[in-house]
Amino acid sequence: DADLDALWPRTSASVPYAWLARLFERVSSTKKRLEKHASLRRAFERVIAEAPGDCLAVAYLVFGRCYPRHRRDSELNVGAAAVSAVIRDVTGASRDRVARTHDELGDLGDVAAALKRKQVTLAKPKPLAAADVLAALRDIAATSGKGAAARRRDAMLSVLRRASPEETKYFVRTLVRNMRVGANRIAVLAALAEAAEAVFRRRRADDASEKEPLAKTKRSDFSSSVAPDVAAAVQRAYALCPDLELLVPPLLAEGVAGAVREGRLRPGTPVKPMLASITAGVADAAAKMRGADADQDADSAFLAEYKYDGVRAQIHLFRESEANKAARDHDSSGEFSVRVFSRNCEDRTEAFPDVASAFLECAEGGDYGDSLVIDAEIVGVDRETGKLL
């Protein structure tokens, strides 16, 4: 890891973005899954051990996002044309030169890096930290209203003017939502989970050895002995609560047990939908539902419904907290709020205001405690004939 270590001096308490960009380069340079996993895990171990306050920023940037999908301001809302214009501003390249370079390389991140390498600067800019980049991305996502395009441009320029060619490459790829690192969400979560558990166990062993010096001789190398079910446990926690800001702090403080405790269904936060399981036919599906292929009661009953061809929606009804009562949205009524999420966990409430209001109407007078969550299909209906549209 000498090339990575050189980019993150031991004297620095924050994660340099140059170090993270080099990590992306290393992970993307191999097709071997185990090598990718090992690089990501070692990187997360160092972040958790030396700069735990930056772990959330690093995790978001490895995912190529700045917020969870269900946040209404989670999308950057910048297109390739806007990014190309910023690249021209930073590098001084003409529109034709950017287009020709793109024809050669085929990736806007590679284009920006190639043009940046040919640039000569008089003074070395202040190094970028991973936290700086995440803050800039969140500024871009939060920008709206009059003059939003210009403010987004300024936020992109503030990073790219300080970025090295390698940093430029991955920042641009983040902007256009195409990281091309070759590590999906499952792989990143597995590396993060194993790293956090290893660091947590090491710290616990160190604490024990301080209290009882003889215990130190029994300490094993936790970096290589983390149980394989650790990754699966965190992936399940994330499926139930896909929000890094809720899962990462307890994961760092208590290991996987903390993430599992916090990884539960929370009204207002969508659950990742399960994919369908392939079966050989109706009889096979019925057998699986009854539990004939598992250690379950083979006579257990189940209910089958018609499959409507519409838009899948996860609808959450929940009571507002005191903090949010002063700023209710259009889809709130009384004490309850409604959120409609897509199969990708995106907030689609504004796209279906009629669904939100109808759901509130149906819920009126019912005893749902603090919340109700349903998984549903939204289908248009002809009000006069009842025909599904």
Tab-separated table of C-alpha atoms in Angstrom:
chain	number	residue	atom	x	y	z
A	1	ASP	CA	0.000	0.000	0.000
A	2	ALA	CA	2.994	2.309	-0.385
A	3	ASP	CA	1.406	4.370	-3.170
A	4	LEU	CA	-1.704	4.930	-1.040
A	5	ASP	CA	0.285	5.688	2.123
A	6	ALA	CA	2.252	8.351	0.285
A	7	LEU	CA	-0.973	10.232	-0.435
A	8	TRP	CA	-2.179	10.156	3.192
A	9	PRO	CA	0.594	11.216	5.598
A	10	ARG	CA	0.313	9.958	9.157
A	11	THR	CA	0.274	13.587	10.295
A	12	SER	CA	-3.076	14.222	8.567
A	13	ALA	CA	-6.192	13.616	10.673
A	14	SER	CA	-8.551	13.812	7.678
A	15	VAL	CA	-8.828	11.616	4.604
A	16	PRO	CA	-7.306	13.272	1.508
A	17	TYR	CA	-9.421	13.015	-1.620
A	18	ALA	CA	-6.244	12.169	-3.562
A	19	TRP	CA	-5.912	9.023	-1.419
A	20	LEU	CA	-9.515	8.077	-2.156
A	21	ALA	CA	-9.084	8.697	-5.895
A	22	ARG	CA	-6.003	6.440	-5.900
A	23	LEU	CA	-8.054	3.784	-4.096
A	24	PHE	CA	-10.699	4.035	-6.849
A	25	GLU	CA	-7.949	3.662	-9.449
A	26	ARG	CA	-6.600	0.559	-7.735
A	27	VAL	CA	-10.014	-1.090	-7.341
A	28	SER	CA	-11.003	-0.351	-10.932
A	29	SER	CA	-7.696	-1.687	-12.297
A	30	THR	CA	-8.434	-5.305	-11.355
A	31	LYS	CA	-11.246	-7.632	-12.343
A	32	LYS	CA	-10.565	-9.966	-9.423
A	33	ARG	CA	-13.367	-9.707	-6.905
A	34	LEU	CA	-11.236	-10.774	-3.934
A	35	GLU	CA	-8.574	-8.172	-4.751
A	36	LYS	CA	-11.203	-5.441	-4.946
A	37	HIS	CA	-12.618	-6.586	-1.618
A	38	ALA	CA	-9.203	-6.667	0.057
A	39	SER	CA	-8.330	-3.146	-1.136
A	40	LEU	CA	-11.658	-1.703	0.027
A	41	ARG	CA	-11.497	-3.468	3.370
A	42	ARG	CA	-7.935	-2.321	4.133
A	43	ALA	CA	-8.890	1.225	3.146
A	44	PHE	CA	-11.948	1.259	5.411
A	45	GLU	CA	-9.896	-0.194	8.275
A	46	ARG	CA	-7.448	2.690	8.060
A	47	VAL	CA	-10.212	5.290	7.838
A	48	ILE	CA	-12.059	3.830	10.829
A	49	ALA	CA	-8.868	3.560	12.883
A	50	GLU	CA	-7.315	6.934	12.041
A	51	ALA	CA	-10.108	9.227	10.824
A	52	PRO	CA	-13.453	7.782	12.013
A	53	GLY	CA	-15.131	11.164	11.578
A	54	ASP	CA	-14.537	10.886	7.820
A	55	CYS	CA	-15.872	7.345	7.453
A	56	LEU	CA	-19.359	8.492	6.466
A	57	ALA	CA	-17.959	10.839	3.798
A	58	VAL	CA	-15.721	8.091	2.418
A	59	ALA	CA	-18.605	5.594	2.348
A	60	TYR	CA	-20.837	8.035	0.430
A	61	LEU	CA	-18.083	8.834	-2.080
A	62	VAL	CA	-17.352	5.132	-2.665
A	63	PHE	CA	-21.078	4.683	-3.325
A	64	GLY	CA	-20.890	7.668	-5.699
A	65	ARG	CA	-23.644	9.535	-3.839
A	66	CYS	CA	-24.002	12.407	-1.397
A	67	TYR	CA	-27.227	11.378	0.382
A	68	PRO	CA	-29.546	8.342	0.608
A	69	ARG	CA	-31.851	7.989	-2.396
A	70	HIS	CA	-34.974	8.689	-0.357
A	71	ARG	CA	-33.822	12.214	0.506
A	72	ARG	CA	-35.629	14.764	-1.664
A	73	ASP	CA	-32.409	16.705	-2.264
A	74	SER	CA	-30.299	13.614	-2.936
A	75	GLU	CA	-29.821	14.084	-6.682
A	76	LEU	CA	-27.123	16.365	-8.124
A	77	ASN	CA	-29.273	17.502	-11.077
A	78	VAL	CA	-26.311	18.205	-13.341
A	79	GLY	CA	-26.111	16.886	-16.884
A	80	ALA	CA	-23.155	15.955	-19.071
A	81	ALA	CA	-23.434	19.265	-20.950
A	82	ALA	CA	-23.080	21.298	-17.734
A	83	VAL	CA	-20.114	19.178	-16.602
A	84	SER	CA	-18.463	19.565	-20.016
A	85	ALA	CA	-18.830	23.347	-19.751
A	86	VAL	CA	-17.126	23.324	-16.333
A	87	ILE	CA	-14.297	21.164	-17.705
A	88	ARG	CA	-13.753	23.750	-20.452
A	89	ASP	CA	-13.683	26.550	-17.865
A	90	VAL	CA	-11.140	24.745	-15.678
A	91	THR	CA	-8.800	23.469	-18.401
A	92	GLY	CA	-9.169	26.247	-20.967
A	93	ALA	CA	-9.930	23.658	-23.651
A	94	SER	CA	-12.227	24.546	-26.538
A	95	ARG	CA	-15.571	22.860	-27.131
A	96	ASP	CA	-14.123	21.045	-30.172
A	97	ARG	CA	-11.133	19.779	-28.217
A	98	VAL	CA	-13.335	18.403	-25.444
A	99	ALA	CA	-15.542	16.695	-28.056
A	100	ARG	CA	-12.527	15.177	-29.872
A	101	THR	CA	-11.029	13.912	-26.618
A	102	HIS	CA	-14.366	12.406	-25.658
A	103	ASP	CA	-14.517	10.604	-29.017
A	104	GLU	CA	-11.087	9.125	-28.264
A	105	LEU	CA	-11.598	8.147	-24.631
A	106	GLY	CA	-15.363	7.681	-24.338
A	107	ASP	CA	-15.617	8.711	-20.680
A	108	LEU	CA	-16.076	12.251	-19.396
A	109	GLY	CA	-13.932	11.562	-16.320
A	110	ASP	CA	-11.043	10.364	-18.489
A	111	VAL	CA	-11.500	13.428	-20.710
A	112	ALA	CA	-11.286	15.826	-17.769
A	113	ALA	CA	-8.211	14.050	-16.363
A	114	ALA	CA	-6.416	14.068	-19.718
A	115	LEU	CA	-7.021	17.789	-20.240
A	116	LYS	CA	-6.037	18.563	-16.632
A	117	ARG	CA	-2.683	16.768	-17.069
A	118	LYS	CA	-1.738	19.203	-19.821
A	119	GLN	CA	-2.391	22.158	-17.566
A	120	VAL	CA	0.454	24.082	-15.917
A	121	THR	CA	-0.240	25.868	-12.616
A	122	LEU	CA	1.959	28.514	-10.995
A	123	ALA	CA	1.031	27.630	-7.408
A	124	LYS	CA	0.075	24.316	-5.869
A	125	PRO	CA	-3.567	24.493	-4.708
A	126	LYS	CA	-4.684	23.519	-1.218
A	127	PRO	CA	-5.235	19.724	-1.074
A	128	LEU	CA	-8.803	18.439	-1.151
A	129	ALA	CA	-10.193	16.371	1.701
A	130	ALA	CA	-12.905	13.747	1.202
A	131	ALA	CA	-15.159	15.778	3.502
A	132	ASP	CA	-14.653	18.875	1.274
A	133	VAL	CA	-15.816	16.953	-1.783
A	134	LEU	CA	-18.899	15.547	-0.051
A	135	ALA	CA	-19.802	19.058	1.177
A	136	ALA	CA	-19.498	20.421	-2.381
A	137	LEU	CA	-21.698	17.618	-3.743
A	138	ARG	CA	-24.326	18.345	-1.105
A	139	ASP	CA	-24.241	22.043	-1.990
A	140	ILE	CA	-24.860	21.112	-5.630
A	141	ALA	CA	-27.759	18.807	-4.695
A	142	ALA	CA	-29.372	21.401	-2.411
A	143	THR	CA	-29.192	24.229	-4.973
A	144	SER	CA	-32.518	25.189	-6.555
A	145	GLY	CA	-34.495	28.219	-7.689
A	146	LYS	CA	-33.359	31.238	-9.637
A	147	GLY	CA	-29.678	31.174	-10.564
A	148	ALA	CA	-29.310	27.510	-9.524
A	149	ALA	CA	-27.301	26.550	-12.611
A	150	ALA	CA	-24.709	29.253	-11.935
A	151	ARG	CA	-24.390	28.259	-8.272
A	152	ARG	CA	-23.970	24.590	-9.184
A	153	ARG	CA	-21.277	25.612	-11.671
A	154	ASP	CA	-19.423	27.582	-8.986
A	155	ALA	CA	-19.546	24.604	-6.597
A	156	MET	CA	-18.116	22.288	-9.278
A	157	LEU	CA	-15.394	24.804	-10.143
A	158	SER	CA	-14.388	25.150	-6.482
A	159	VAL	CA	-13.442	21.458	-6.431
A	160	LEU	CA	-12.024	21.047	-9.934
A	161	ARG	CA	-9.674	24.024	-9.619
A	162	ARG	CA	-7.998	22.327	-6.643
A	163	ALA	CA	-8.153	18.776	-8.001
A	164	SER	CA	-5.281	16.755	-9.442
A	165	PRO	CA	-5.908	14.863	-12.719
A	166	GLU	CA	-6.754	11.661	-10.823
A	167	GLU	CA	-9.079	13.500	-8.421
A	168	THR	CA	-10.651	15.292	-11.395
A	169	LYS	CA	-11.387	11.967	-13.058
A	170	TYR	CA	-13.389	10.563	-10.167
A	171	PHE	CA	-15.088	13.788	-9.159
A	172	VAL	CA	-16.414	14.152	-12.718
A	173	ARG	CA	-17.526	10.517	-12.708
A	174	THR	CA	-19.392	11.182	-9.471
A	175	LEU	CA	-21.106	14.193	-11.050
A	176	VAL	CA	-22.294	12.167	-14.053
A	177	ARG	CA	-23.230	9.222	-11.793
A	178	ASN	CA	-20.940	6.673	-13.471
A	179	MET	CA	-18.082	5.726	-11.123
A	180	ARG	CA	-16.877	2.720	-13.175
A	181	VAL	CA	-14.962	1.350	-10.194
A	182	GLY	CA	-16.390	-2.154	-10.489
A	183	ALA	CA	-17.569	-2.427	-6.889
A	184	ASN	CA	-21.315	-2.555	-6.323
A	185	ARG	CA	-23.264	-1.729	-3.184
A	186	ILE	CA	-23.038	-5.275	-1.805
A	187	ALA	CA	-19.245	-5.359	-2.208
A	188	VAL	CA	-18.777	-1.964	-0.547
A	189	LEU	CA	-21.042	-2.861	2.391
A	190	ALA	CA	-19.198	-6.166	2.883
A	191	ALA	CA	-15.816	-4.403	3.009
A	192	LEU	CA	-17.121	-1.710	5.365
A	193	ALA	CA	-18.766	-4.257	7.678
A	194	GLU	CA	-15.701	-6.483	7.968
A	195	ALA	CA	-13.384	-3.504	8.484
A	196	ALA	CA	-15.570	-1.990	11.205
A	197	GLU	CA	-15.909	-5.311	13.029
A	198	ALA	CA	-12.144	-5.952	12.845
A	199	VAL	CA	-11.278	-2.512	14.265
A	200	PHE	CA	-13.962	-2.840	16.961
A	201	ARG	CA	-12.601	-6.235	18.076
A	202	ARG	CA	-9.022	-4.970	18.113
A	203	ARG	CA	-9.998	-2.041	20.302
A	204	ARG	CA	-11.896	-4.315	22.644
A	205	ALA	CA	-8.867	-6.627	22.875
A	206	ASP	CA	-6.603	-3.655	23.575
A	207	ASP	CA	-8.929	-2.471	26.357
A	208	ALA	CA	-8.942	-5.960	27.856
A	209	SER	CA	-5.140	-6.217	27.719
A	210	GLU	CA	-4.785	-2.901	29.552
A	211	LYS	CA	-6.984	-4.168	32.361
A	212	GLU	CA	-5.345	-7.605	32.415
A	213	PRO	CA	-1.825	-7.635	30.872
A	214	LEU	CA	-1.794	-11.432	30.459
A	215	ALA	CA	-4.758	-11.152	28.059
A	216	LYS	CA	-2.471	-9.565	25.494
A	217	THR	CA	-0.783	-12.884	24.778
A	218	LYS	CA	-4.140	-14.336	23.720
A	219	ARG	CA	-4.955	-11.575	21.273
A	220	SER	CA	-5.363	-12.839	17.678
A	221	ASP	CA	-5.179	-10.962	14.397
A	222	PHE	CA	-8.786	-9.819	14.056
A	223	SER	CA	-8.111	-8.380	10.590
A	224	SER	CA	-8.129	-11.899	9.152
A	225	SER	CA	-10.543	-13.670	11.496
A	226	VAL	CA	-13.827	-11.769	11.121
A	227	ALA	CA	-16.751	-14.184	10.761
A	228	PRO	CA	-18.186	-14.416	7.214
A	229	ASP	CA	-21.747	-13.712	8.411
A	230	VAL	CA	-20.719	-10.172	9.416
A	231	ALA	CA	-21.157	-8.887	5.852
A	232	ALA	CA	-24.556	-10.580	5.478
A	233	ALA	CA	-25.769	-9.058	8.762
A	234	VAL	CA	-24.883	-5.514	7.685
A	235	GLN	CA	-26.347	-6.024	4.219
A	236	ARG	CA	-29.640	-7.085	5.826
A	237	ALA	CA	-29.519	-4.070	8.162
A	238	TYR	CA	-28.997	-1.818	5.132
A	239	ALA	CA	-31.856	-3.494	3.243
A	240	LEU	CA	-34.205	-2.690	6.138
A	241	CYS	CA	-32.795	0.816	6.666
A	242	PRO	CA	-30.855	2.046	3.584
A	243	ASP	CA	-29.412	5.115	5.270
A	244	LEU	CA	-25.664	5.285	5.972
A	245	GLU	CA	-26.128	8.165	8.401
A	246	LEU	CA	-28.208	5.919	10.647
A	247	LEU	CA	-26.037	2.800	10.303
A	248	VAL	CA	-22.408	3.963	10.149
A	249	PRO	CA	-22.153	5.632	13.616
A	250	PRO	CA	-23.365	2.545	15.553
A	251	LEU	CA	-21.309	0.301	13.264
A	252	LEU	CA	-18.140	2.177	14.219
A	253	ALA	CA	-19.024	2.402	17.926
A	254	GLU	CA	-20.230	-1.147	18.530
A	255	GLY	CA	-19.291	-3.183	15.483
A	256	VAL	CA	-21.843	-5.141	13.501
A	257	ALA	CA	-24.082	-5.595	16.562
A	258	GLY	CA	-24.712	-1.830	16.584
A	259	ALA	CA	-25.649	-1.737	12.897
A	260	VAL	CA	-27.965	-4.729	13.307
A	261	ARG	CA	-29.724	-3.052	16.240
A	262	GLU	CA	-30.296	0.172	14.292
A	263	GLY	CA	-31.009	-1.562	10.966
A	264	ARG	CA	-34.755	-1.894	11.358
A	265	LEU	CA	-37.876	-0.683	9.594
A	266	ARG	CA	-38.298	3.041	10.233
A	267	PRO	CA	-41.416	4.822	8.942
A	268	GLY	CA	-40.300	7.518	6.535
A	269	THR	CA	-37.249	5.509	5.432
A	270	PRO	CA	-38.012	3.032	2.619
A	271	VAL	CA	-37.077	-0.643	2.821
A	272	LYS	CA	-35.144	-2.135	-0.098
A	273	PRO	CA	-37.643	-4.312	-1.994
A	274	MET	CA	-36.834	-7.995	-2.327
A	275	LEU	CA	-36.321	-9.409	-5.789
A	276	ALA	CA	-38.635	-12.198	-6.922
A	277	SER	CA	-37.475	-15.806	-6.627
A	278	ILE	CA	-37.659	-17.953	-9.771
A	279	THR	CA	-39.894	-21.026	-9.543
A	280	ALA	CA	-40.746	-23.880	-11.895
A	281	GLY	CA	-44.465	-23.061	-11.880
A	282	VAL	CA	-47.524	-22.493	-9.698
A	283	ALA	CA	-47.144	-25.820	-7.862
A	284	ASP	CA	-43.501	-25.082	-7.034
A	285	ALA	CA	-44.358	-21.561	-5.879
A	286	ALA	CA	-47.169	-22.877	-3.663
A	287	ALA	CA	-44.832	-25.472	-2.119
A	288	LYS	CA	-42.270	-22.808	-1.301
A	289	MET	CA	-44.901	-20.514	0.209
A	290	ARG	CA	-46.193	-23.374	2.385
A	291	GLY	CA	-42.651	-24.079	3.563
A	292	ALA	CA	-42.397	-27.582	2.100
A	293	ASP	CA	-38.773	-26.927	1.083
A	294	ALA	CA	-37.752	-25.636	4.527
A	295	ASP	CA	-38.015	-26.619	8.182
A	296	GLN	CA	-41.519	-25.210	8.415
A	297	ASP	CA	-45.029	-26.507	8.801
A	298	ALA	CA	-45.963	-27.828	5.359
A	299	ASP	CA	-49.637	-26.974	5.975
A	300	SER	CA	-49.134	-23.235	6.620
A	301	ALA	CA	-51.592	-21.119	4.664
A	302	PHE	CA	-50.910	-18.180	2.377
A	303	LEU	CA	-52.961	-15.678	0.409
A	304	ALA	CA	-52.399	-14.959	-3.290
A	305	GLU	CA	-53.578	-11.753	-4.947
A	306	TYR	CA	-53.856	-10.603	-8.531
A	307	LYS	CA	-50.664	-9.030	-9.896
A	308	TYR	CA	-51.626	-5.565	-11.118
A	309	ASP	CA	-49.528	-4.026	-13.855
A	310	GLY	CA	-48.829	-0.552	-12.516
A	311	VAL	CA	-46.103	1.273	-10.596
A	312	ARG	CA	-44.677	-0.368	-7.502
A	313	ALA	CA	-44.907	1.885	-4.464
A	314	GLN	CA	-44.016	1.651	-0.825
A	315	ILE	CA	-46.328	3.969	1.092
A	316	HIS	CA	-45.425	5.162	4.581
A	317	LEU	CA	-47.887	6.777	6.993
A	318	PHE	CA	-46.235	8.149	10.120
A	319	ARG	CA	-46.705	10.726	12.820
A	320	GLU	CA	-44.651	13.868	12.509
A	321	SER	CA	-42.038	14.720	15.081
A	322	GLU	CA	-42.399	18.010	16.927
A	323	ALA	CA	-39.432	19.376	14.951
A	324	ASN	CA	-41.209	18.855	11.636
A	325	LYS	CA	-44.679	20.111	12.576
A	326	ALA	CA	-43.799	23.722	11.808
A	327	ALA	CA	-42.737	22.864	8.259
A	328	ARG	CA	-45.376	20.456	7.012
A	329	ASP	CA	-45.429	19.533	3.342
A	330	HIS	CA	-48.485	19.538	1.108
A	331	ASP	CA	-48.954	15.815	1.742
A	332	SER	CA	-49.363	16.155	5.505
A	333	SER	CA	-52.688	16.201	7.283
A	334	GLY	CA	-53.141	16.541	10.999
A	335	GLU	CA	-50.578	14.511	12.851
A	336	PHE	CA	-49.716	12.179	9.976
A	337	SER	CA	-47.387	12.492	6.987
A	338	VAL	CA	-47.378	10.321	3.886
A	339	ARG	CA	-44.416	9.366	1.728
A	340	VAL	CA	-44.569	7.383	-1.500
A	341	PHE	CA	-41.326	5.628	-2.446
A	342	SER	CA	-40.401	3.892	-5.700
A	343	ARG	CA	-38.817	0.443	-6.043
A	344	ASN	CA	-35.451	2.275	-6.118
A	345	CYS	CA	-36.268	3.914	-2.753
A	346	GLU	CA	-36.697	7.355	-4.340
A	347	ASP	CA	-39.256	9.757	-2.851
A	348	ARG	CA	-42.041	9.999	-5.466
A	349	THR	CA	-44.634	11.681	-3.242
A	350	GLU	CA	-44.764	14.813	-5.392
A	351	ALA	CA	-45.430	12.678	-8.489
A	352	PHE	CA	-48.473	11.058	-6.839
A	353	PRO	CA	-50.276	13.737	-4.778
A	354	ASP	CA	-53.609	12.002	-5.423
A	355	VAL	CA	-52.246	8.761	-3.956
A	356	ALA	CA	-50.965	10.580	-0.861
A	357	SER	CA	-54.285	12.329	-0.235
A	358	ALA	CA	-56.320	9.157	-0.910
A	359	PHE	CA	-54.134	7.193	1.492
A	360	LEU	CA	-54.660	9.794	4.211
A	361	GLU	CA	-58.425	9.665	3.587
A	362	CYS	CA	-58.479	5.887	3.912
A	363	ALA	CA	-56.374	6.034	7.077
A	364	GLU	CA	-58.588	8.612	8.775
A	365	GLY	CA	-60.095	7.322	11.990
A	366	GLY	CA	-58.032	4.142	12.007
A	367	ASP	CA	-55.863	3.041	14.903
A	368	TYR	CA	-52.393	2.628	13.393
A	369	GLY	CA	-50.408	3.613	16.442
A	370	ASP	CA	-47.542	5.754	15.187
A	371	SER	CA	-47.159	4.323	11.713
A	372	LEU	CA	-48.281	2.111	8.876
A	373	VAL	CA	-46.241	0.885	5.893
A	374	ILE	CA	-47.667	-0.924	2.892
A	375	ASP	CA	-46.044	-2.347	-0.243
A	376	ALA	CA	-48.413	-1.672	-3.110
A	377	GLU	CA	-49.000	-1.216	-6.807
A	378	ILE	CA	-50.345	2.119	-8.054
A	379	VAL	CA	-52.805	1.579	-10.909
A	380	GLY	CA	-54.930	4.130	-12.745
A	381	VAL	CA	-58.678	3.432	-12.548
A	382	ASP	CA	-61.571	4.685	-14.653
A	383	ARG	CA	-63.857	6.181	-11.970
A	384	GLU	CA	-67.029	5.563	-13.965
A	385	THR	CA	-66.493	1.982	-15.155
A	386	GLY	CA	-63.966	0.738	-12.592
A	387	LYS	CA	-61.759	-0.473	-15.443
A	388	LEU	CA	-58.022	-0.577	-14.719
A	389	LEU	CA	-56.210	1.809	-17.049
